[in-house]
Coordinates of C-alpha atoms in Angstrom, one line a residue:
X1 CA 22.5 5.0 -7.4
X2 CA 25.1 5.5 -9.9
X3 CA 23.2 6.1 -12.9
X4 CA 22.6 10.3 -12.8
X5 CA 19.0 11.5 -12.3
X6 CA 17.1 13.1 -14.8
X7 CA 14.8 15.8 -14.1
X8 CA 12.1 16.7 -16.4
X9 CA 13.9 20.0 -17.1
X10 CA 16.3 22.5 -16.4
X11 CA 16.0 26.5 -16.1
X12 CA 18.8 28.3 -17.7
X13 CA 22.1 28.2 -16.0
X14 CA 21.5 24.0 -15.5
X15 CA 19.5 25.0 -12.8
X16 CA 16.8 22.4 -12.0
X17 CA 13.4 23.8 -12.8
X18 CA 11.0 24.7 -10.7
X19 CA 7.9 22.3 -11.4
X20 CA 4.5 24.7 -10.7
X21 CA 2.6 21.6 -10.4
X22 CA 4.5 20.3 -8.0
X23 CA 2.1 20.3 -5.1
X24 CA -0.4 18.5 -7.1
X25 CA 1.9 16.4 -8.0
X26 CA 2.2 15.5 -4.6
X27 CA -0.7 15.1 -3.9
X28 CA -1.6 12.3 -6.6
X29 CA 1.4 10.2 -5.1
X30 CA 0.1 11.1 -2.1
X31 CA -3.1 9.2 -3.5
X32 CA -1.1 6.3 -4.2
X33 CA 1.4 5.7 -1.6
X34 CA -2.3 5.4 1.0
X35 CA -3.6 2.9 -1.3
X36 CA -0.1 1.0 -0.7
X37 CA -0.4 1.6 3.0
X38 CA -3.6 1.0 3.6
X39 CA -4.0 -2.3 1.7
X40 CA -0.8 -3.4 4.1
X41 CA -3.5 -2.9 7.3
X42 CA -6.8 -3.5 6.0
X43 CA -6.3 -6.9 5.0
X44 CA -5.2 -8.0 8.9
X45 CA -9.3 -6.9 10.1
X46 CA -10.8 -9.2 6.6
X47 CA -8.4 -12.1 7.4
X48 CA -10.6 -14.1 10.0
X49 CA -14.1 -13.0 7.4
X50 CA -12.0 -14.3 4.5
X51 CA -10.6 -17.7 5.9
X52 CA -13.8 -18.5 6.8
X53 CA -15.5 -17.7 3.4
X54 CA -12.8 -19.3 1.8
X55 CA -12.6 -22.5 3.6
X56 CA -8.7 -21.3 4.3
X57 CA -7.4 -23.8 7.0
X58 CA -5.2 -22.3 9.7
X59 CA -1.6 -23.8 8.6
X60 CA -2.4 -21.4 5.1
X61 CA -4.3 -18.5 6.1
X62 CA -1.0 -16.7 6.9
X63 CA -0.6 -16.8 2.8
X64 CA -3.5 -13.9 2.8
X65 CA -0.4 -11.9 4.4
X66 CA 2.8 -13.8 3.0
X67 CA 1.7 -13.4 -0.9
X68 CA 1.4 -9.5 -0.1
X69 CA 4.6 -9.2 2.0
X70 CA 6.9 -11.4 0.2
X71 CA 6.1 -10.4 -3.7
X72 CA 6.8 -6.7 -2.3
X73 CA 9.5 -6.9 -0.3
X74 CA 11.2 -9.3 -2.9
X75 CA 11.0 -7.5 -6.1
X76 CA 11.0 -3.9 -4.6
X77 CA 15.0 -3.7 -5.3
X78 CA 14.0 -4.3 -8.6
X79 CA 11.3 -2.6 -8.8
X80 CA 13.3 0.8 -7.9
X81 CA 15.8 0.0 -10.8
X82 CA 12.9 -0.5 -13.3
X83 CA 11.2 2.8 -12.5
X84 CA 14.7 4.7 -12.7
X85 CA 15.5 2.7 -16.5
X86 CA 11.9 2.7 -17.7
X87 CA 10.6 6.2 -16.9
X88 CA 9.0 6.6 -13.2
X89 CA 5.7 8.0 -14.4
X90 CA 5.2 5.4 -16.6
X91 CA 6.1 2.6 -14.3
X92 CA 3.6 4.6 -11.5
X93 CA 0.7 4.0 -13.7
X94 CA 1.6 0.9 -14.9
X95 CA 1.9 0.0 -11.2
X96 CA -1.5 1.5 -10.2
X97 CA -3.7 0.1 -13.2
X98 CA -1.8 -3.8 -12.0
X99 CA -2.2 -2.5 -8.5
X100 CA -6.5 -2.2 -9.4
X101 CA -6.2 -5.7 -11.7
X102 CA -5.0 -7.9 -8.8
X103 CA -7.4 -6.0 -6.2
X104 CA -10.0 -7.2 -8.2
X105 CA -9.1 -10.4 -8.6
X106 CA -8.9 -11.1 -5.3
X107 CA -12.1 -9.2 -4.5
X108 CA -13.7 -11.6 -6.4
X109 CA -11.7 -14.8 -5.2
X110 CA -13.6 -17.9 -5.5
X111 CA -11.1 -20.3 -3.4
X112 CA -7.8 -19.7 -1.4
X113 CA -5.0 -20.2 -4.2
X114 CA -6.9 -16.7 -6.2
X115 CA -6.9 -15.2 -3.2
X116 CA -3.2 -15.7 -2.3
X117 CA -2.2 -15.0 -6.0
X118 CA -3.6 -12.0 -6.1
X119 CA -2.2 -11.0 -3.1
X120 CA 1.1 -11.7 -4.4
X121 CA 0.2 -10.1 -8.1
X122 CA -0.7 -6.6 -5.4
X123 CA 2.7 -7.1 -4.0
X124 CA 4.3 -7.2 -7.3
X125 CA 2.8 -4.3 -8.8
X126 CA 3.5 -2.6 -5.1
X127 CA 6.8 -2.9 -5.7
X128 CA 6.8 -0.8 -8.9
X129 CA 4.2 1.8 -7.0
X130 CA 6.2 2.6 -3.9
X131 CA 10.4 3.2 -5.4
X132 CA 8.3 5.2 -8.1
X133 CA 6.2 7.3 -6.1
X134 CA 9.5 8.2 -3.6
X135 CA 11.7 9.0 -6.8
X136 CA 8.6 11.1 -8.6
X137 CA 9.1 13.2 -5.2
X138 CA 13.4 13.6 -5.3
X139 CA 13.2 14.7 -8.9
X140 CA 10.3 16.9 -8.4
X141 CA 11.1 18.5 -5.5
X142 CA 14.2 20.1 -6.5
X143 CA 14.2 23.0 -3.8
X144 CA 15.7 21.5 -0.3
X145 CA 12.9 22.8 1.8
X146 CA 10.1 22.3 -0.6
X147 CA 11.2 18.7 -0.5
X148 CA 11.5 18.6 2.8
X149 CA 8.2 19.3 3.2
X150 CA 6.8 16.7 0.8
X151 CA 8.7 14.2 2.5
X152 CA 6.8 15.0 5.9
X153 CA 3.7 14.9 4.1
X154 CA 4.6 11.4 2.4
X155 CA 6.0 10.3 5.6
X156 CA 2.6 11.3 7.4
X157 CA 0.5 9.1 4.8
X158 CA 2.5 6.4 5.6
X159 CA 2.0 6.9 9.7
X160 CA -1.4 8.0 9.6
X161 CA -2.6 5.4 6.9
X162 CA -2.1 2.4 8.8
X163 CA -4.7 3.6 11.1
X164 CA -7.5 4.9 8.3
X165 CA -6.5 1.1 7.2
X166 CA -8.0 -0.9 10.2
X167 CA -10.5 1.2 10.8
X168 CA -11.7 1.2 7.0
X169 CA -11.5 -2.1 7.0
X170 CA -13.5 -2.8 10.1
X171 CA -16.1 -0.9 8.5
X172 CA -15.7 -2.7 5.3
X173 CA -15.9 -5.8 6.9
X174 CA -18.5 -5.2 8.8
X175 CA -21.1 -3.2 7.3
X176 CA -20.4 -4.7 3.4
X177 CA -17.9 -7.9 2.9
X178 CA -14.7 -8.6 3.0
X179 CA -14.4 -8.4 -0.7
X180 CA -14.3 -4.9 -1.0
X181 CA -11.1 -4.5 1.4
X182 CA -9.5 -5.2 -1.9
X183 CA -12.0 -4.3 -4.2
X184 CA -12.0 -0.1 -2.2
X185 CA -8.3 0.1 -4.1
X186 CA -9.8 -0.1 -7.5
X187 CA -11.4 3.8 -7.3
X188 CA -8.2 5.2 -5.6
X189 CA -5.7 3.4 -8.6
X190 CA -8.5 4.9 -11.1
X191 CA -8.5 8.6 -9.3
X192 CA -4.6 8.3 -9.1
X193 CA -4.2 7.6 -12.6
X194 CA -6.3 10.0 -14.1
X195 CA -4.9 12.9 -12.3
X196 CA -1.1 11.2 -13.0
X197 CA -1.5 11.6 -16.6
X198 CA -1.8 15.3 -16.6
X199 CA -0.1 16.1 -13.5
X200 CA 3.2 14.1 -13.1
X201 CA 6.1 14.5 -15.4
X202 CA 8.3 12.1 -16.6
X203 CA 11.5 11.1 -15.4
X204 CA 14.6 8.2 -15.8
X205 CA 18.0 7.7 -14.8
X206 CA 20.4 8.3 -17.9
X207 CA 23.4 5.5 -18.1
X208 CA 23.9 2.4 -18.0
X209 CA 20.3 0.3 -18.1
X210 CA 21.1 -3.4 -17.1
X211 CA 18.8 -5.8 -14.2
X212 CA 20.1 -8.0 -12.1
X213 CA 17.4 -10.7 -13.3
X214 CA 19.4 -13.8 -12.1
X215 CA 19.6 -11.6 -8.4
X216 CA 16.0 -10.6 -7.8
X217 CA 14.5 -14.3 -9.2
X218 CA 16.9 -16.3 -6.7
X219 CA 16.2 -14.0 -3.9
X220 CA 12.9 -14.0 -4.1
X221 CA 12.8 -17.7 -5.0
X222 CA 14.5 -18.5 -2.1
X223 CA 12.6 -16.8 0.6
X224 CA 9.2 -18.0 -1.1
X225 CA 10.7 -21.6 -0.3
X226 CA 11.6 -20.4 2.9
X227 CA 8.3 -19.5 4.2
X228 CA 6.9 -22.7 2.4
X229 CA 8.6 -24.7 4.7
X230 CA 7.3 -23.0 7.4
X231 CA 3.6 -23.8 5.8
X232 CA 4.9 -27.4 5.6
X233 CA 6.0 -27.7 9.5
X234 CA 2.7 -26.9 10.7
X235 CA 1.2 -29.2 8.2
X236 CA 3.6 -32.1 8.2
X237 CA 6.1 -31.5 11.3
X238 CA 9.3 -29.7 11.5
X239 CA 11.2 -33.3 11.1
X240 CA 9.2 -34.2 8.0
X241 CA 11.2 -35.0 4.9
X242 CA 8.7 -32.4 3.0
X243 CA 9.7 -29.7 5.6
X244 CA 13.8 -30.5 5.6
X245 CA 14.0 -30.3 1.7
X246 CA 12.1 -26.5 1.5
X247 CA 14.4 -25.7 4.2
X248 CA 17.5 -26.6 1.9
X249 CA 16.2 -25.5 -1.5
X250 CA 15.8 -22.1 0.6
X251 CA 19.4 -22.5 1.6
X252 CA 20.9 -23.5 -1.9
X253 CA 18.6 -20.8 -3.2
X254 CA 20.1 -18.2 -1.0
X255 CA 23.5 -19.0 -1.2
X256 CA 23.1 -18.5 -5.0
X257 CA 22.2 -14.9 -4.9
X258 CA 24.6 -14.3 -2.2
X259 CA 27.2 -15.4 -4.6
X260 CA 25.5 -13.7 -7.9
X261 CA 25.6 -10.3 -6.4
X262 CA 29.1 -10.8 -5.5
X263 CA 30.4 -11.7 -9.2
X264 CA 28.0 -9.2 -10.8
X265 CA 28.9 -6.5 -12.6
X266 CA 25.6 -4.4 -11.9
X267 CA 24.5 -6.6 -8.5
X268 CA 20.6 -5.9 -7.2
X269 CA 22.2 -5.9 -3.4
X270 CA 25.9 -4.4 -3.5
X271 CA 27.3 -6.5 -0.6
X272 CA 29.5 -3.6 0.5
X273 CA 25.7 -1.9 1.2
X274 CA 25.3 -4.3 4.1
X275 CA 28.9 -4.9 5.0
X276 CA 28.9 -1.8 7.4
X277 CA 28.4 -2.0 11.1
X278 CA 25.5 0.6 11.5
X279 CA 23.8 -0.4 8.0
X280 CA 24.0 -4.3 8.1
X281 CA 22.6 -4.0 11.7
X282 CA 19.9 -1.7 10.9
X283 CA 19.1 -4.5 8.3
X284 CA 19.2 -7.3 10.9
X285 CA 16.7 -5.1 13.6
X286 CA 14.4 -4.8 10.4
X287 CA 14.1 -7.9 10.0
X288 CA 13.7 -9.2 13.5
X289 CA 11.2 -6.0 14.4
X290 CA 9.1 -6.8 11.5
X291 CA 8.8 -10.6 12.1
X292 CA 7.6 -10.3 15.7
X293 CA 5.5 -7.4 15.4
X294 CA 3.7 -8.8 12.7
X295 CA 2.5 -11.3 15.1
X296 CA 0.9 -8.8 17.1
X297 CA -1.2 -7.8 14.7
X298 CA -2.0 -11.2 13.1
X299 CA -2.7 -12.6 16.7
X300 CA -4.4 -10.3 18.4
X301 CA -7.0 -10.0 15.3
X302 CA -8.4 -12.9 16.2
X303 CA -7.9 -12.9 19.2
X304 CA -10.6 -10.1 19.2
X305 CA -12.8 -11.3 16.6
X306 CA -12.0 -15.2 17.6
X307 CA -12.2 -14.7 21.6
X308 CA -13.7 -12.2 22.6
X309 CA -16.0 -12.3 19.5
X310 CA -15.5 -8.6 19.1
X311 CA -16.9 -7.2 15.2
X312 CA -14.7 -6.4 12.6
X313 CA -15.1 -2.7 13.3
X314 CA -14.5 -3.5 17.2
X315 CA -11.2 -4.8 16.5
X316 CA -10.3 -1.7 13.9
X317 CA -10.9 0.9 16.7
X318 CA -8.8 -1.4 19.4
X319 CA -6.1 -0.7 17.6
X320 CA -6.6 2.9 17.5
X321 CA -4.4 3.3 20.9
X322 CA -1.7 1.9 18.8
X323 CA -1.8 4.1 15.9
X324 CA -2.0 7.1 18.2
X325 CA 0.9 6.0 20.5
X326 CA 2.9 5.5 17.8
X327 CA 2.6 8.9 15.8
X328 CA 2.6 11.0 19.6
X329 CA 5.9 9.4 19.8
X330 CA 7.8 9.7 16.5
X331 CA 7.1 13.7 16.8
X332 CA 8.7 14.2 20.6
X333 CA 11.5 10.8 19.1
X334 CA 12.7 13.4 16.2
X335 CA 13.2 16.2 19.0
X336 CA 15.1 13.6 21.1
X337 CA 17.2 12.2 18.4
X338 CA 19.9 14.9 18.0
X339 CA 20.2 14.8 21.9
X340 CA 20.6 11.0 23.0
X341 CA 21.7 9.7 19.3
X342 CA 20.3 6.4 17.8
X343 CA 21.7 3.8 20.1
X344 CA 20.3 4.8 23.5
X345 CA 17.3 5.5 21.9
X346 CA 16.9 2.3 19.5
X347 CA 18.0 0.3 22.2
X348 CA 15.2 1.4 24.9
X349 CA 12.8 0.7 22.2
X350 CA 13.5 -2.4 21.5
X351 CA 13.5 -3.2 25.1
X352 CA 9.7 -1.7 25.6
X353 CA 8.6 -3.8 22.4
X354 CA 10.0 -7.1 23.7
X355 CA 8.3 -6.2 27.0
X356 CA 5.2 -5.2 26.0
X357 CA 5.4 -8.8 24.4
X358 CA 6.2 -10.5 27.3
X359 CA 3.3 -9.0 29.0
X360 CA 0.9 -10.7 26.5
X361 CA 2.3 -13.8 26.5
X362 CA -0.3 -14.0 29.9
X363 CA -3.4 -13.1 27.9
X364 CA -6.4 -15.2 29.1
X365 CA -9.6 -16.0 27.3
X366 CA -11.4 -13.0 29.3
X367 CA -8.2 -10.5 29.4
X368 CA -9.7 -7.1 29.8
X369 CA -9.1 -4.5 27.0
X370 CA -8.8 -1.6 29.0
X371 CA -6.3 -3.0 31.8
X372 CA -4.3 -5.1 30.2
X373 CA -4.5 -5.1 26.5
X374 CA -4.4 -1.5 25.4
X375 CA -1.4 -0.7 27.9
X376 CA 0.4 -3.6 25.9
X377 CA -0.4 -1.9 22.6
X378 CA 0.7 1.9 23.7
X379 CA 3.5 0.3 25.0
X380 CA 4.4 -1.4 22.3
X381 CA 3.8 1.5 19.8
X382 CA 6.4 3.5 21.8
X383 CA 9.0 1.4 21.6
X384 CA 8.2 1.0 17.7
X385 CA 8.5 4.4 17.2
X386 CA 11.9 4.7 19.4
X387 CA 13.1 2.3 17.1
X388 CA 11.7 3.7 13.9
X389 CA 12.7 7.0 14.0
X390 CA 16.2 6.5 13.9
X391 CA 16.3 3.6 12.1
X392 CA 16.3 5.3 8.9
X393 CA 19.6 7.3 9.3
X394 CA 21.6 4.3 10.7
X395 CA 20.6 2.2 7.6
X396 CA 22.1 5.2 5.2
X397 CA 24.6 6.3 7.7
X398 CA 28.1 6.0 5.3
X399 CA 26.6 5.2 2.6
X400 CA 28.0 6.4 -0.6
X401 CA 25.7 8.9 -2.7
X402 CA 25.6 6.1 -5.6
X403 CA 24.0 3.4 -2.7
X404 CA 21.6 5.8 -1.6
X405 CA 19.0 4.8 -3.3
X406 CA 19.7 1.2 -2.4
X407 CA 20.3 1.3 0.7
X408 CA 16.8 3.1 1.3
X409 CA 15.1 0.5 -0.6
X410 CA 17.2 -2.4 1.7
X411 CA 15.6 -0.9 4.8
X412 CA 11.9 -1.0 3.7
X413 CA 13.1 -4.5 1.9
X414 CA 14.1 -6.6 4.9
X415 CA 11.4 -4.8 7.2
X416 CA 8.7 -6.5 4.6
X417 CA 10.7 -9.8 3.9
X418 CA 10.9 -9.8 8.0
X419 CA 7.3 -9.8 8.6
X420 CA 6.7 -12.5 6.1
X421 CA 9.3 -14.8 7.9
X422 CA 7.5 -13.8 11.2
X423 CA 4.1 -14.4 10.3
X424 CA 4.9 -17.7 8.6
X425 CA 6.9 -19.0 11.4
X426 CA 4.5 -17.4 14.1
X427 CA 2.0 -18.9 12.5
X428 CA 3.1 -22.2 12.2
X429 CA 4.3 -22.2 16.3
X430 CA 0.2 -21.0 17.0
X431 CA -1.2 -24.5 14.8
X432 CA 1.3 -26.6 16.3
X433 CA 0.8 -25.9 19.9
X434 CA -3.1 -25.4 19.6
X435 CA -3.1 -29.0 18.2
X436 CA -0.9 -30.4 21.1
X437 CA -3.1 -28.4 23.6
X438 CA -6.2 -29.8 22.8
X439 CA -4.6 -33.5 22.2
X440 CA -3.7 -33.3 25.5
X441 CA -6.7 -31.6 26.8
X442 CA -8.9 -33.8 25.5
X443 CA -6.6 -36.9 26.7
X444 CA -7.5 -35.3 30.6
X445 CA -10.5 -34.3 30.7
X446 CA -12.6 -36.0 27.9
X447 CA -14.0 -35.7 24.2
X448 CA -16.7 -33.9 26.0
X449 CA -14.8 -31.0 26.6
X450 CA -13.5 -30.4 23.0
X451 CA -15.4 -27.1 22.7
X452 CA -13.5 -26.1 25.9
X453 CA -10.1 -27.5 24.6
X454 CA -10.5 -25.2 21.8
X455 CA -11.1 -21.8 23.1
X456 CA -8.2 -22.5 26.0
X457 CA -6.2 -24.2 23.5
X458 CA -6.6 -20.7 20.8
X459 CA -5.3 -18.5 23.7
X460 CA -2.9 -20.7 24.6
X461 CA -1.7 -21.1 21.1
X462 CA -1.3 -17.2 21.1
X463 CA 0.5 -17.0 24.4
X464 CA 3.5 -19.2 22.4
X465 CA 3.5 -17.1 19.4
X466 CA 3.7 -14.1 21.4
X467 CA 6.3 -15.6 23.6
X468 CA 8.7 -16.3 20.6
X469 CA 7.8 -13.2 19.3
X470 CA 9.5 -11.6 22.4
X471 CA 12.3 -13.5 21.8
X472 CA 12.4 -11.9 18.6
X473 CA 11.9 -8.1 19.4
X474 CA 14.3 -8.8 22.6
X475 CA 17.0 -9.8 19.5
X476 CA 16.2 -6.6 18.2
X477 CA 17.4 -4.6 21.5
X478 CA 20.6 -6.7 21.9
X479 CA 21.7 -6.3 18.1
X480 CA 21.1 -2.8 18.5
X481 CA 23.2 -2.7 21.4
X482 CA 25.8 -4.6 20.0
X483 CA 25.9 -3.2 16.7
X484 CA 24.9 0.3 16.1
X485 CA 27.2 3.1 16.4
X486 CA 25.8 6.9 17.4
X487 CA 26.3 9.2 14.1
X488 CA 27.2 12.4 14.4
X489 CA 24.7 14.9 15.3
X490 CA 24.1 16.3 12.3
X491 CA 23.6 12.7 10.7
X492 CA 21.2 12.3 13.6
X493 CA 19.1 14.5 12.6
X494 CA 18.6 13.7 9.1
X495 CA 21.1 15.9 7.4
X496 CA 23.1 12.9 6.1
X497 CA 21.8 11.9 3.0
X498 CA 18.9 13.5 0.8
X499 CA 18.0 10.1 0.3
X500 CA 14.1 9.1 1.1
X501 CA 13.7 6.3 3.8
X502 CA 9.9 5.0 4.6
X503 CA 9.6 2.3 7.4
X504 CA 5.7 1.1 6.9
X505 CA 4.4 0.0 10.1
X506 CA 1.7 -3.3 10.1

């Protein structure tokens, strides 16, 4: 950024201090960067419980998601700018106490439109959590190995989380009700906060203090109306006049903040952030990852709890293969890094992720877990992390020291905004050819086989999402073939920028 950081204070000399609560400092943040992560996981296991307590029909379940997704990853350039103005300690608590407001609300949801504001209210208040916690750590930290070190742990939440996530939630589900998937991140805001108060010091940018207002409400806008008319094709049809005119108003809305941030003096997205080979197709895979994995996780939740009519904590520990894949990987990726650089690497990921896609595009109402499922999630989970890894340093790689910040915030930005996109979009493919499958079904065979339509016509309705979600990871591998450049070595391996980059994974 190009405001200079303040640090809570300096020893003598100018020398940043050495903060001796700095672990437990940590450690609080640590607190709420896993409520963050876990409420972006826990959710997926509660979705099928909560539609169906909820009367949520199928076209506008993906809103339970969407809401989350899309108030995060649209304000959380903002967000980042308020915390630096504002104070960042302030804005964390702020952030948790909203963060523990809007998790109640929706615990307590009586119909679908609380439930999906509240989402969005958690996604808003998410956005002020997450750029808060990572700057609380830069300014903190002020020794290079000491915040080294705290990244690795923050990163590790992060990685590790989504997994405590699904299985929490399993149990959640399961063994109490879905409510209290939302209503478990009221404790962990309270803990965080109380141990904030005492523990974190404050912290803002000094200069200039202006918001690109106009920038983050057209943005945001426009991608709401985006996914809207999404919603609308699977309700109305992708021809419908209803469908056609959220598509525009996305357009116009878009183009407005495309053209804001390039007459701005003090723009929320500096075009020349994205106008760089490595970083604007770091940005692209983000967005194209996150939209089709997202459907592996929305699908194949109910695909276990819908199909094979697996529990809640059945489908938590299927993805445990997943989770584990995917850490075992991003260690021995970091070791590889330096030595084949972020193209090769990226590239063969994105190729295993768009195959282990194609391979469940042949799931059948009776696929077996152990033979053909799971090897599609390990798979899958390596090529995530082969991507991930790198991804990081290519979206910072040239930035300037002032776009740092940014440009970090860009990455996790699109990767959110992607998987809102993807599950809208997924979501709408899965209604529209389940409804033509049993149509047709039911047009062969009989009314009398409408039970039998609809099982064959779910898994079939799956097998299309997942096949256009290979499209979209296979994307991924040819823009990262196209696109990004190998850094030097030493940028490889993370010595480019100080700046904090967090890819959160489901």
């Amino acid at each position: 950024m190009s405001e200079k950081i303040a640090t809570a204070a300096t020893a003598p000399g100018g020398v940043p201090a050495v903060d001796p609560k700095r672990w437990l400092a940590l450690a609080v943040i640590a607190i709420a960067q896993l409520m963050v992560v876990l409420d972006a996981t826990i959710v997926n296991i509660a979705m099928p419980s909560a539609q169906h307590a909820l009367d949520i029909n199928d076209a506008n379940r993906q809103w339970i998601l969407t809401a989350y997704t899309l108030a995060f990853g649209g304000f959380l350039l903002l967000g980042g700018r308020i915390a630096d103005y504002v104070g960042r300690k302030k804005i964390l608590l702020i952030g948790l106490i909203g963060f523990a407001l809007a998790s109640a609300l929706g615990g307590v949801a009586q119909n679908a439109a609380m439930l999906f504001a509240a989402r969005g209210l958690q996604g808003l208040f998410g956005a002020l959590l997450a750029p808060a916690a990572l700057s609380l750590i830069t300014v903190t930290f002020t020794d290079v190995k000491d915040r080294a070190k705290a990244f690795g742990v923050f990163g590790a939440i992060s990685g590790v989380g989504a997994a405590i996530g699904l299985i929490m939630g399993g149990l959640l589900t399961e063994y109490t009700t879905w409510r209290w998937c939302l209503l478990v991140n009221i404790p962990i805001a309270l803990i965080a906060f109380a141990l904030a108060i005492p523990i974190v010091k404050e912290s803002r940018a000094e200069g200039n203090t202006k918001y690109d207002i106009p920038g983050a409400v057209l943005s945001t806008a426009g991608l709401v109306a985006l996914v809207y008319g999404f919603t609308k094709a699977a309700e109305d049809g992708w021809t419908a006049t209803s469908t056609l005119a959220w598509f525009v108003v996305s357009v116009i809305l878009l183009v407005g903040f495309v053209v804001v941030e390039l007459r701005t003096a003090h723009p929320l997205l500096p075009m020349r952030v994205i106008l760089h080979r490595n970083r604007g197709g770091s940005t692209l895979v983000s967005i194209t990852l996150g939209a089709g994995m997202m459907g592996m996780f929305l699908f194949m939740t109910y695909y276990f709890q819908g199909t094979l009519h697996w529990s809640p904590l059945q489908s938590g520990v299927a993805y445990l293969p997943f989770s584990g894949a995917l850490i075992v990987t991003a260690i021995v990726g970091s070791g590889l890094l330096p030595k084949v650089g972020p193209r090769a690497m990226m590239t063969v990921g994105g190729v295993l992720a768009a195959g282990s896609m194609v391979w469940l595009t042949q799931l059948k109402v009776d696929s077996s877990y152990v033979a053909f499922i799971m090897p599609a999630l390990i798979i899958m989970a390596v090529g995530m992390a082969l991507v991930f890894v790198p991804l990081g340093n290519t979206a910072l790689s040239g930035v300037d020291p002032h776009d740092a910040g940014v440009a970090s915030a860009l990455l996790n930005t699109s990767q959110q905004i992607g998987g809102s996109l993807g599950v809208a979009l997924l979501n709408t493919v899965f209604t529209t050819a389940v409804a033509n499958f049993i149509t047709d079904y039911v047009k062969t065979n009989g009314p009398e086989k409408l039970q039998e339509a609809t099982a064959l016509g779910a898994v079939h309705g799956y097998n299309v999402a997942f096949t256009v979600s290979a499209v979209l990871l296979g994307a991924s591998a040819v823009i990262i073939f196209l696109m990004i450049q190998n850094t030097p070595k030493n940028a490889a391996a993370g010595d480019s920028t100080d700046a904090p980059t967090m890819v959160h994974v489901g």
